[in-house]
Amino acid sequence: MASLPSTMKGVEIEKTGGVEVLQYKDLPIPKATEDEVLIKNEFIGVNYIDTYFRTGLYPNPKPMILGREGSGSIASIGANVPASFKYSVGDSVVYLNTGAYADYTACPADKVFKVPKEVSSEDACAAYLQGLTALTLVEEAHKVQRGEWILVLASTGGVGGWLCQILKAKGAKTIGTVGSQEKVQVAKDQGADVVVVDKPGEGDVLKTVKECTNGKGVAAVYDGVGKVTFERSLECVARKGTLVSFGNASGAVEPFVIAKLSAKNVKIARPSLPNYIYTQEEFDYYSEELFQLMTEKSFSVRIHEIYPLKDVARAHNDIESRRTMGKLLLKP
């Protein structure tokens, strides 16, 4: 194995704030511990949650390297990585771990998965975190049944697009919201049966839900928008339905009186992906199912743009604008 360089390029923040706190700089290559693998990144995923850590909505120690997923090749393997880890140096893998905005990332061996030969490294990275999020929401936050009506907010966003494709594969009927007319056909192409432009004067989400469900409401709402849509999402849910609140794109949901749920016996879930893939068995199961769905169902992997790592500020501006469709990737 060729010797590794001592430094790399990466994006570090030392304080919270706007995109100006993103520092593209020389950093030491991380030293993988004995139960970690070192991965040379080929592609790095940009996710909305990255902006929460940058702005301080989600507190985290500083300095820190942002990013939570990437794909690339294994550069080295720690001495105490268990024998059950069947991968080798040079294998193409995808992973979930912090510190991805860099040339190299050290990652626990149990959060690394080999990319199937039918899937490119680019598509694997574009699909992984958001695809796993959508898959676990559909399987666990609300176990979707064939024929159910489901409402997906921001249906052409990263997780929203995967939700539409997975729901279609599971036999559900999906109402998707979008922010402009330009996104309507994209949402339909990804599997939404009915699409509403969620802007004043253009579309009425609650009215559409009532029309599609004969006034009953949807079995579940997948709401990654947060604060500004929470109350309406509660209105859209059917009796004994579920509101899955999984993001804060418009800000954190404000405290509410829990007795409000009793009017329709509504359930609320506020899940996070790590708690659905906590064990090795869960991680492997959902990773394998995601890639199986991608190949067997010919899922489309929509990539908005691939940005040079040094242009990370532009990527953050774009994802916060809510004008993107599909995945944003960084390339070292």
Short mmCIF file of N, CA and C in Angstrom, two decimals, residues 7-181:
data_model
loop_
_atom_site.label_atom_id
_atom_site.label_comp_id
_atom_site.label_asym_id
_atom_site.label_seq_id
_atom_site.Cartn_x
_atom_site.Cartn_y
_atom_site.Cartn_z
N THR A 7 -1.00 15.59 5.17
CA THR A 7 -2.06 16.60 5.23
C THR A 7 -3.06 16.38 4.10
N MET A 8 -4.19 17.03 4.25
CA MET A 8 -5.26 16.92 3.26
C MET A 8 -6.02 18.24 3.23
N LYS A 9 -6.87 18.40 2.25
CA LYS A 9 -7.78 19.52 2.21
C LYS A 9 -9.09 19.11 2.90
N GLY A 10 -9.66 20.06 3.63
CA GLY A 10 -10.92 19.80 4.31
C GLY A 10 -11.64 21.09 4.62
N VAL A 11 -12.86 20.97 5.10
CA VAL A 11 -13.68 22.14 5.46
C VAL A 11 -13.97 22.06 6.95
N GLU A 12 -13.48 23.05 7.68
CA GLU A 12 -13.61 23.07 9.14
C GLU A 12 -14.35 24.33 9.56
N ILE A 13 -15.13 24.22 10.64
CA ILE A 13 -15.71 25.42 11.25
C ILE A 13 -15.21 25.52 12.69
N GLU A 14 -14.91 26.75 13.09
CA GLU A 14 -14.44 27.01 14.46
C GLU A 14 -15.50 27.72 15.29
N LYS A 15 -16.55 28.23 14.62
CA LYS A 15 -17.65 28.89 15.30
C LYS A 15 -18.89 28.75 14.43
N THR A 16 -20.05 29.02 15.00
CA THR A 16 -21.29 28.91 14.25
C THR A 16 -21.57 30.21 13.51
N GLY A 17 -22.39 30.09 12.46
CA GLY A 17 -22.73 31.28 11.69
C GLY A 17 -23.17 30.95 10.29
N GLY A 18 -23.03 31.92 9.39
CA GLY A 18 -23.39 31.75 8.00
C GLY A 18 -22.30 31.00 7.25
N VAL A 19 -22.40 31.02 5.93
CA VAL A 19 -21.44 30.26 5.13
C VAL A 19 -20.02 30.79 5.27
N GLU A 20 -19.90 32.00 5.78
CA GLU A 20 -18.56 32.58 5.95
C GLU A 20 -17.70 31.83 6.97
N VAL A 21 -18.33 30.99 7.82
CA VAL A 21 -17.54 30.25 8.82
C VAL A 21 -16.95 28.97 8.25
N LEU A 22 -17.32 28.61 7.03
CA LEU A 22 -16.79 27.40 6.39
C LEU A 22 -15.37 27.67 5.88
N GLN A 23 -14.40 27.02 6.47
CA GLN A 23 -12.99 27.26 6.13
C GLN A 23 -12.43 26.08 5.35
N TYR A 24 -12.11 26.31 4.08
CA TYR A 24 -11.44 25.31 3.25
C TYR A 24 -9.94 25.47 3.48
N LYS A 25 -9.31 24.45 4.04
CA LYS A 25 -7.93 24.64 4.51
C LYS A 25 -7.18 23.32 4.54
N ASP A 26 -5.88 23.42 4.78
CA ASP A 26 -5.05 22.23 5.01
C ASP A 26 -5.28 21.71 6.42
N LEU A 27 -5.46 20.40 6.53
CA LEU A 27 -5.70 19.76 7.81
C LEU A 27 -4.89 18.48 7.89
N PRO A 28 -4.57 18.01 9.08
CA PRO A 28 -3.89 16.71 9.18
C PRO A 28 -4.84 15.58 8.79
N ILE A 29 -4.31 14.58 8.14
CA ILE A 29 -5.13 13.40 7.81
C ILE A 29 -5.51 12.70 9.11
N PRO A 30 -6.79 12.36 9.28
CA PRO A 30 -7.19 11.69 10.54
C PRO A 30 -6.51 10.34 10.69
N LYS A 31 -6.17 10.01 11.90
CA LYS A 31 -5.58 8.71 12.20
C LYS A 31 -6.70 7.77 12.62
N ALA A 32 -6.92 6.76 11.84
CA ALA A 32 -7.97 5.78 12.17
C ALA A 32 -7.54 5.00 13.41
N THR A 33 -8.47 4.85 14.35
CA THR A 33 -8.19 4.04 15.53
C THR A 33 -8.19 2.57 15.12
N GLU A 34 -7.92 1.70 16.08
CA GLU A 34 -7.77 0.28 15.75
C GLU A 34 -9.07 -0.38 15.29
N ASP A 35 -10.22 0.24 15.61
CA ASP A 35 -11.48 -0.36 15.15
C ASP A 35 -12.14 0.48 14.05
N GLU A 36 -11.34 1.31 13.40
CA GLU A 36 -11.84 2.15 12.32
C GLU A 36 -11.16 1.81 10.99
N VAL A 37 -11.76 2.32 9.92
CA VAL A 37 -11.12 2.27 8.61
C VAL A 37 -10.94 3.70 8.13
N LEU A 38 -9.91 3.92 7.35
CA LEU A 38 -9.67 5.23 6.75
C LEU A 38 -10.12 5.17 5.30
N ILE A 39 -10.95 6.13 4.91
CA ILE A 39 -11.53 6.13 3.57
C ILE A 39 -11.06 7.36 2.81
N LYS A 40 -10.58 7.14 1.61
CA LYS A 40 -10.24 8.23 0.70
C LYS A 40 -11.52 8.60 -0.05
N ASN A 41 -12.02 9.80 0.22
CA ASN A 41 -13.32 10.20 -0.31
C ASN A 41 -13.26 10.48 -1.81
N GLU A 42 -14.27 9.98 -2.49
CA GLU A 42 -14.46 10.30 -3.91
C GLU A 42 -15.62 11.28 -4.08
N PHE A 43 -16.69 11.05 -3.30
CA PHE A 43 -17.84 11.96 -3.28
C PHE A 43 -18.29 12.14 -1.83
N ILE A 44 -18.83 13.32 -1.53
CA ILE A 44 -19.28 13.66 -0.18
C ILE A 44 -20.69 14.22 -0.29
N GLY A 45 -21.59 13.74 0.55
CA GLY A 45 -22.97 14.22 0.51
C GLY A 45 -23.16 15.51 1.29
N VAL A 46 -23.97 16.40 0.74
CA VAL A 46 -24.39 17.61 1.45
C VAL A 46 -25.84 17.40 1.88
N ASN A 47 -26.12 17.56 3.16
CA ASN A 47 -27.45 17.36 3.69
C ASN A 47 -27.89 18.58 4.48
N TYR A 48 -29.21 18.77 4.56
CA TYR A 48 -29.70 19.97 5.26
C TYR A 48 -29.24 20.01 6.71
N ILE A 49 -29.07 18.83 7.29
CA ILE A 49 -28.63 18.79 8.69
C ILE A 49 -27.25 19.43 8.86
N ASP A 50 -26.44 19.43 7.80
CA ASP A 50 -25.13 20.08 7.88
C ASP A 50 -25.27 21.56 8.21
N THR A 51 -26.33 22.18 7.68
CA THR A 51 -26.54 23.61 7.97
C THR A 51 -26.96 23.83 9.42
N TYR A 52 -27.63 22.82 10.02
CA TYR A 52 -28.01 22.95 11.43
C TYR A 52 -26.78 22.99 12.33
N PHE A 53 -25.77 22.17 12.01
CA PHE A 53 -24.54 22.19 12.79
C PHE A 53 -23.75 23.47 12.53
N ARG A 54 -23.78 23.95 11.29
CA ARG A 54 -23.06 25.18 10.96
C ARG A 54 -23.65 26.39 11.68
N THR A 55 -25.00 26.47 11.73
CA THR A 55 -25.66 27.63 12.33
C THR A 55 -25.77 27.53 13.85
N GLY A 56 -25.61 26.33 14.39
CA GLY A 56 -25.73 26.14 15.83
C GLY A 56 -27.09 25.66 16.28
N LEU A 57 -28.03 25.42 15.33
CA LEU A 57 -29.33 24.87 15.72
C LEU A 57 -29.13 23.55 16.45
N TYR A 58 -28.18 22.75 15.95
CA TYR A 58 -27.75 21.54 16.65
C TYR A 58 -26.36 21.79 17.21
N PRO A 59 -26.23 21.95 18.53
CA PRO A 59 -24.91 22.24 19.12
C PRO A 59 -23.93 21.09 18.91
N ASN A 60 -22.66 21.43 18.75
CA ASN A 60 -21.62 20.43 18.57
C ASN A 60 -20.28 21.06 18.94
N PRO A 61 -19.35 20.27 19.51
CA PRO A 61 -18.05 20.85 19.87
C PRO A 61 -17.33 21.40 18.64
N LYS A 62 -16.57 22.46 18.85
CA LYS A 62 -15.77 23.08 17.80
C LYS A 62 -14.29 23.01 18.17
N PRO A 63 -13.39 23.01 17.20
CA PRO A 63 -13.66 23.00 15.76
C PRO A 63 -14.18 21.65 15.31
N MET A 64 -14.85 21.65 14.17
CA MET A 64 -15.37 20.39 13.63
C MET A 64 -15.33 20.42 12.11
N ILE A 65 -15.19 19.24 11.53
CA ILE A 65 -15.32 19.07 10.09
C ILE A 65 -16.74 18.60 9.84
N LEU A 66 -17.48 19.33 9.02
CA LEU A 66 -18.86 18.99 8.74
C LEU A 66 -18.96 17.75 7.82
N GLY A 67 -20.19 17.33 7.57
CA GLY A 67 -20.44 16.21 6.67
C GLY A 67 -20.71 14.93 7.40
N ARG A 68 -21.65 14.13 6.87
CA ARG A 68 -22.09 12.92 7.57
C ARG A 68 -22.11 11.68 6.69
N GLU A 69 -21.68 11.80 5.44
CA GLU A 69 -21.68 10.63 4.56
C GLU A 69 -20.72 10.86 3.41
N GLY A 70 -20.25 9.78 2.86
CA GLY A 70 -19.38 9.87 1.69
C GLY A 70 -19.21 8.51 1.05
N SER A 71 -18.57 8.52 -0.10
CA SER A 71 -18.21 7.27 -0.77
C SER A 71 -16.78 7.40 -1.27
N GLY A 72 -16.11 6.27 -1.39
CA GLY A 72 -14.73 6.28 -1.84
C GLY A 72 -14.13 4.90 -1.72
N SER A 73 -12.85 4.86 -1.48
CA SER A 73 -12.16 3.58 -1.37
C SER A 73 -11.46 3.47 -0.03
N ILE A 74 -11.35 2.25 0.48
CA ILE A 74 -10.68 2.02 1.76
C ILE A 74 -9.18 2.22 1.59
N ALA A 75 -8.62 3.12 2.41
CA ALA A 75 -7.18 3.41 2.35
C ALA A 75 -6.40 2.58 3.36
N SER A 76 -7.00 2.32 4.52
CA SER A 76 -6.35 1.47 5.53
C SER A 76 -7.41 0.92 6.47
N ILE A 77 -7.06 -0.19 7.16
CA ILE A 77 -7.98 -0.88 8.06
C ILE A 77 -7.29 -1.05 9.41
N GLY A 78 -7.99 -0.66 10.48
CA GLY A 78 -7.42 -0.75 11.82
C GLY A 78 -7.15 -2.19 12.23
N ALA A 79 -6.18 -2.33 13.13
CA ALA A 79 -5.71 -3.67 13.53
C ALA A 79 -6.78 -4.48 14.25
N ASN A 80 -7.70 -3.81 14.95
CA ASN A 80 -8.71 -4.54 15.73
C ASN A 80 -10.09 -4.56 15.08
N VAL A 81 -10.14 -4.23 13.80
CA VAL A 81 -11.42 -4.37 13.09
C VAL A 81 -11.76 -5.86 13.06
N PRO A 82 -13.00 -6.24 13.44
CA PRO A 82 -13.32 -7.66 13.59
C PRO A 82 -13.23 -8.43 12.28
N ALA A 83 -13.06 -9.73 12.42
CA ALA A 83 -12.94 -10.61 11.25
C ALA A 83 -14.21 -10.61 10.40
N SER A 84 -15.35 -10.22 11.03
CA SER A 84 -16.60 -10.17 10.28
C SER A 84 -16.61 -9.06 9.23
N PHE A 85 -15.65 -8.13 9.34
CA PHE A 85 -15.51 -7.07 8.35
C PHE A 85 -14.81 -7.67 7.13
N LYS A 86 -15.56 -7.90 6.07
CA LYS A 86 -15.08 -8.68 4.93
C LYS A 86 -14.46 -7.83 3.82
N TYR A 87 -14.30 -6.53 4.07
CA TYR A 87 -13.82 -5.66 3.00
C TYR A 87 -12.30 -5.52 3.06
N SER A 88 -11.72 -5.08 1.94
CA SER A 88 -10.27 -4.98 1.82
C SER A 88 -9.87 -3.58 1.38
N VAL A 89 -8.60 -3.25 1.58
CA VAL A 89 -8.05 -2.00 1.09
C VAL A 89 -8.30 -1.91 -0.42
N GLY A 90 -8.81 -0.76 -0.84
CA GLY A 90 -9.11 -0.54 -2.25
C GLY A 90 -10.56 -0.76 -2.62
N ASP A 91 -11.34 -1.43 -1.74
CA ASP A 91 -12.75 -1.68 -2.04
C ASP A 91 -13.53 -0.37 -2.10
N SER A 92 -14.51 -0.32 -2.99
CA SER A 92 -15.41 0.83 -3.09
C SER A 92 -16.49 0.71 -2.04
N VAL A 93 -16.59 1.73 -1.18
CA VAL A 93 -17.53 1.68 -0.06
C VAL A 93 -18.28 3.00 0.06
N VAL A 94 -19.34 2.94 0.84
CA VAL A 94 -20.08 4.12 1.26
C VAL A 94 -20.15 4.06 2.77
N TYR A 95 -20.27 5.21 3.43
CA TYR A 95 -20.23 5.21 4.89
C TYR A 95 -21.07 6.33 5.46
N LEU A 96 -21.40 6.21 6.74
CA LEU A 96 -22.06 7.24 7.51
C LEU A 96 -21.17 7.57 8.71
N ASN A 97 -20.66 8.78 8.75
CA ASN A 97 -19.88 9.24 9.90
C ASN A 97 -19.63 10.72 9.75
N THR A 98 -19.32 11.37 10.86
CA THR A 98 -19.01 12.79 10.82
C THR A 98 -17.61 13.00 10.22
N GLY A 99 -17.36 14.25 9.85
CA GLY A 99 -16.04 14.58 9.32
C GLY A 99 -15.85 14.24 7.85
N ALA A 100 -16.93 14.26 7.08
CA ALA A 100 -16.85 13.83 5.68
C ALA A 100 -16.34 14.91 4.73
N TYR A 101 -16.42 16.19 5.12
CA TYR A 101 -16.01 17.26 4.21
C TYR A 101 -14.48 17.34 4.14
N ALA A 102 -13.87 16.35 3.57
CA ALA A 102 -12.40 16.30 3.54
C ALA A 102 -11.94 15.25 2.53
N ASP A 103 -10.64 15.25 2.25
CA ASP A 103 -10.07 14.25 1.35
C ASP A 103 -10.16 12.85 1.94
N TYR A 104 -9.98 12.74 3.26
CA TYR A 104 -9.99 11.45 3.95
C TYR A 104 -10.89 11.54 5.18
N THR A 105 -11.55 10.43 5.51
CA THR A 105 -12.39 10.35 6.70
C THR A 105 -12.14 9.03 7.41
N ALA A 106 -11.95 9.09 8.72
CA ALA A 106 -11.87 7.87 9.53
C ALA A 106 -13.28 7.52 9.98
N CYS A 107 -13.62 6.24 9.88
CA CYS A 107 -15.00 5.83 10.14
C CYS A 107 -15.01 4.50 10.89
N PRO A 108 -15.87 4.35 11.89
CA PRO A 108 -16.02 3.04 12.52
C PRO A 108 -16.34 1.98 11.47
N ALA A 109 -15.73 0.83 11.60
CA ALA A 109 -15.90 -0.22 10.60
C ALA A 109 -17.36 -0.66 10.47
N ASP A 110 -18.13 -0.53 11.56
CA ASP A 110 -19.51 -1.01 11.51
C ASP A 110 -20.46 -0.02 10.83
N LYS A 111 -19.94 1.10 10.33
CA LYS A 111 -20.77 2.06 9.59
C LYS A 111 -20.27 2.23 8.16
N VAL A 112 -19.64 1.16 7.65
CA VAL A 112 -19.13 1.13 6.27
C VAL A 112 -19.83 -0.01 5.54
N PHE A 113 -20.23 0.25 4.28
CA PHE A 113 -20.92 -0.78 3.50
C PHE A 113 -20.35 -0.80 2.10
N LYS A 114 -20.10 -1.99 1.58
CA LYS A 114 -19.52 -2.12 0.25
C LYS A 114 -20.55 -1.77 -0.82
N VAL A 115 -20.12 -0.97 -1.79
CA VAL A 115 -21.01 -0.56 -2.87
C VAL A 115 -21.15 -1.71 -3.87
N PRO A 116 -22.38 -2.14 -4.16
CA PRO A 116 -22.56 -3.21 -5.15
C PRO A 116 -22.01 -2.79 -6.52
N LYS A 117 -21.57 -3.76 -7.29
CA LYS A 117 -20.95 -3.45 -8.59
C LYS A 117 -21.94 -2.79 -9.55
N GLU A 118 -23.24 -2.99 -9.32
CA GLU A 118 -24.25 -2.39 -10.21
C GLU A 118 -24.47 -0.91 -9.93
N VAL A 119 -23.90 -0.39 -8.85
CA VAL A 119 -24.15 0.99 -8.42
C VAL A 119 -22.83 1.76 -8.45
N SER A 120 -22.84 2.94 -9.04
CA SER A 120 -21.63 3.75 -9.09
C SER A 120 -21.36 4.39 -7.74
N SER A 121 -20.11 4.79 -7.51
CA SER A 121 -19.75 5.48 -6.27
C SER A 121 -20.53 6.78 -6.13
N GLU A 122 -20.72 7.47 -7.23
CA GLU A 122 -21.48 8.72 -7.24
C GLU A 122 -22.93 8.51 -6.81
N ASP A 123 -23.58 7.50 -7.40
CA ASP A 123 -24.98 7.23 -7.06
C ASP A 123 -25.11 6.69 -5.64
N ALA A 124 -24.14 5.90 -5.20
CA ALA A 124 -24.18 5.36 -3.84
C ALA A 124 -24.16 6.49 -2.82
N CYS A 125 -23.28 7.45 -3.03
CA CYS A 125 -23.20 8.59 -2.10
C CYS A 125 -24.46 9.43 -2.16
N ALA A 126 -24.96 9.66 -3.37
CA ALA A 126 -26.15 10.49 -3.53
C ALA A 126 -27.37 9.85 -2.89
N ALA A 127 -27.39 8.53 -2.83
CA ALA A 127 -28.55 7.82 -2.31
C ALA A 127 -28.49 7.53 -0.82
N TYR A 128 -27.30 7.44 -0.25
CA TYR A 128 -27.15 6.69 0.99
C TYR A 128 -27.90 7.28 2.18
N LEU A 129 -27.50 8.41 2.67
CA LEU A 129 -28.12 8.93 3.90
C LEU A 129 -29.59 9.25 3.68
N GLN A 130 -29.90 9.93 2.58
CA GLN A 130 -31.30 10.29 2.35
C GLN A 130 -32.15 9.08 2.01
N GLY A 131 -31.59 8.14 1.26
CA GLY A 131 -32.33 6.92 0.94
C GLY A 131 -32.59 6.08 2.17
N LEU A 132 -31.56 5.93 3.02
CA LEU A 132 -31.76 5.18 4.27
C LEU A 132 -32.78 5.88 5.17
N THR A 133 -32.72 7.21 5.22
CA THR A 133 -33.69 7.96 6.01
C THR A 133 -35.10 7.67 5.53
N ALA A 134 -35.32 7.80 4.23
CA ALA A 134 -36.66 7.56 3.68
C ALA A 134 -37.11 6.12 3.91
N LEU A 135 -36.22 5.18 3.69
CA LEU A 135 -36.58 3.77 3.84
C LEU A 135 -36.97 3.44 5.28
N THR A 136 -36.23 3.92 6.25
CA THR A 136 -36.56 3.64 7.64
C THR A 136 -37.83 4.38 8.08
N LEU A 137 -38.08 5.58 7.52
CA LEU A 137 -39.32 6.27 7.84
C LEU A 137 -40.53 5.47 7.35
N VAL A 138 -40.41 4.90 6.16
CA VAL A 138 -41.51 4.13 5.57
C VAL A 138 -41.69 2.78 6.27
N GLU A 139 -40.60 2.19 6.75
CA GLU A 139 -40.67 0.88 7.38
C GLU A 139 -40.94 0.95 8.88
N GLU A 140 -40.52 2.04 9.53
CA GLU A 140 -40.58 2.04 10.99
C GLU A 140 -41.34 3.21 11.61
N ALA A 141 -41.12 4.44 11.14
CA ALA A 141 -41.82 5.57 11.75
C ALA A 141 -43.32 5.44 11.54
N HIS A 142 -43.70 5.08 10.33
CA HIS A 142 -45.06 4.64 10.03
C HIS A 142 -44.93 3.52 9.03
N LYS A 143 -45.34 2.33 9.41
CA LYS A 143 -45.23 1.15 8.54
C LYS A 143 -46.29 1.27 7.44
N VAL A 144 -45.87 1.70 6.29
CA VAL A 144 -46.80 1.99 5.20
C VAL A 144 -47.40 0.71 4.64
N GLN A 145 -48.71 0.77 4.41
CA GLN A 145 -49.44 -0.36 3.84
C GLN A 145 -49.86 -0.04 2.41
N ARG A 146 -49.93 -1.06 1.59
CA ARG A 146 -50.37 -0.90 0.20
C ARG A 146 -51.75 -0.23 0.17
N GLY A 147 -51.89 0.76 -0.69
CA GLY A 147 -53.17 1.44 -0.87
C GLY A 147 -53.38 2.64 0.03
N GLU A 148 -52.54 2.85 1.03
CA GLU A 148 -52.70 4.02 1.91
C GLU A 148 -52.37 5.31 1.16
N TRP A 149 -53.09 6.36 1.52
CA TRP A 149 -52.74 7.70 1.05
C TRP A 149 -51.72 8.31 2.03
N ILE A 150 -50.64 8.82 1.48
CA ILE A 150 -49.55 9.40 2.27
C ILE A 150 -49.24 10.80 1.73
N LEU A 151 -48.99 11.74 2.62
CA LEU A 151 -48.60 13.10 2.23
C LEU A 151 -47.11 13.29 2.48
N VAL A 152 -46.39 13.69 1.44
CA VAL A 152 -44.95 13.95 1.53
C VAL A 152 -44.71 15.43 1.25
N LEU A 153 -44.20 16.15 2.23
CA LEU A 153 -43.87 17.56 2.02
C LEU A 153 -42.49 17.69 1.39
N ALA A 154 -42.33 18.74 0.57
CA ALA A 154 -41.06 18.97 -0.14
C ALA A 154 -40.66 17.70 -0.91
N SER A 155 -41.54 17.27 -1.78
CA SER A 155 -41.41 15.95 -2.39
C SER A 155 -40.34 15.84 -3.46
N THR A 156 -39.72 16.96 -3.85
CA THR A 156 -38.59 16.88 -4.77
C THR A 156 -37.27 17.15 -4.07
N GLY A 157 -37.32 17.31 -2.76
CA GLY A 157 -36.08 17.47 -1.99
C GLY A 157 -35.36 16.15 -1.87
N GLY A 158 -34.26 16.14 -1.14
CA GLY A 158 -33.45 14.94 -1.03
C GLY A 158 -34.22 13.76 -0.47
N VAL A 159 -34.70 13.86 0.76
CA VAL A 159 -35.46 12.76 1.36
C VAL A 159 -36.82 12.62 0.70
N GLY A 160 -37.45 13.74 0.34
CA GLY A 160 -38.77 13.69 -0.27
C GLY A 160 -38.81 12.89 -1.56
N GLY A 161 -37.80 13.06 -2.40
CA GLY A 161 -37.75 12.31 -3.64
C GLY A 161 -37.62 10.82 -3.41
N TRP A 162 -36.80 10.44 -2.43
CA TRP A 162 -36.66 9.02 -2.11
C TRP A 162 -37.93 8.47 -1.49
N LEU A 163 -38.60 9.26 -0.66
CA LEU A 163 -39.88 8.81 -0.10
C LEU A 163 -40.87 8.50 -1.21
N CYS A 164 -40.97 9.37 -2.21
CA CYS A 164 -41.93 9.14 -3.29
C CYS A 164 -41.62 7.85 -4.04
N GLN A 165 -40.34 7.60 -4.32
CA GLN A 165 -39.99 6.39 -5.06
C GLN A 165 -40.25 5.13 -4.23
N ILE A 166 -39.89 5.18 -2.95
CA ILE A 166 -40.08 4.01 -2.09
C ILE A 166 -41.57 3.76 -1.85
N LEU A 167 -42.34 4.82 -1.62
CA LEU A 167 -43.78 4.65 -1.41
C LEU A 167 -44.45 4.04 -2.65
N LYS A 168 -44.01 4.47 -3.82
CA LYS A 168 -44.54 3.89 -5.05
C LYS A 168 -44.23 2.39 -5.11
N ALA A 169 -43.00 2.04 -4.76
CA ALA A 169 -42.60 0.63 -4.78
C ALA A 169 -43.38 -0.20 -3.77
N LYS A 170 -43.81 0.44 -2.67
CA LYS A 170 -44.56 -0.27 -1.64
C LYS A 170 -46.06 -0.31 -1.91
N GLY A 171 -46.51 0.34 -3.00
CA GLY A 171 -47.92 0.30 -3.36
C GLY A 171 -48.78 1.35 -2.70
N ALA A 172 -48.19 2.38 -2.08
CA ALA A 172 -48.96 3.46 -1.47
C ALA A 172 -49.35 4.49 -2.54
N LYS A 173 -50.28 5.37 -2.18
CA LYS A 173 -50.69 6.49 -3.04
C LYS A 173 -50.19 7.78 -2.39
N THR A 174 -49.46 8.58 -3.15
CA THR A 174 -48.73 9.69 -2.56
C THR A 174 -49.21 11.04 -3.07
N ILE A 175 -49.43 11.95 -2.14
CA ILE A 175 -49.63 13.37 -2.44
C ILE A 175 -48.33 14.07 -2.11
N GLY A 176 -47.75 14.75 -3.06
CA GLY A 176 -46.49 15.44 -2.83
C GLY A 176 -46.65 16.94 -2.95
N THR A 177 -46.00 17.68 -2.08
CA THR A 177 -46.00 19.14 -2.21
C THR A 177 -44.67 19.58 -2.82
N VAL A 178 -44.76 20.66 -3.62
CA VAL A 178 -43.57 21.26 -4.23
C VAL A 178 -43.67 22.78 -4.09
N GLY A 179 -42.55 23.46 -4.34
CA GLY A 179 -42.52 24.90 -4.15
C GLY A 179 -42.76 25.71 -5.40
N SER A 180 -42.83 25.06 -6.58
CA SER A 180 -43.02 25.79 -7.83
C SER A 180 -43.58 24.87 -8.90
N GLN A 181 -44.14 25.48 -9.95
CA GLN A 181 -44.68 24.70 -11.06
C GLN A 181 -43.59 23.88 -11.75
#
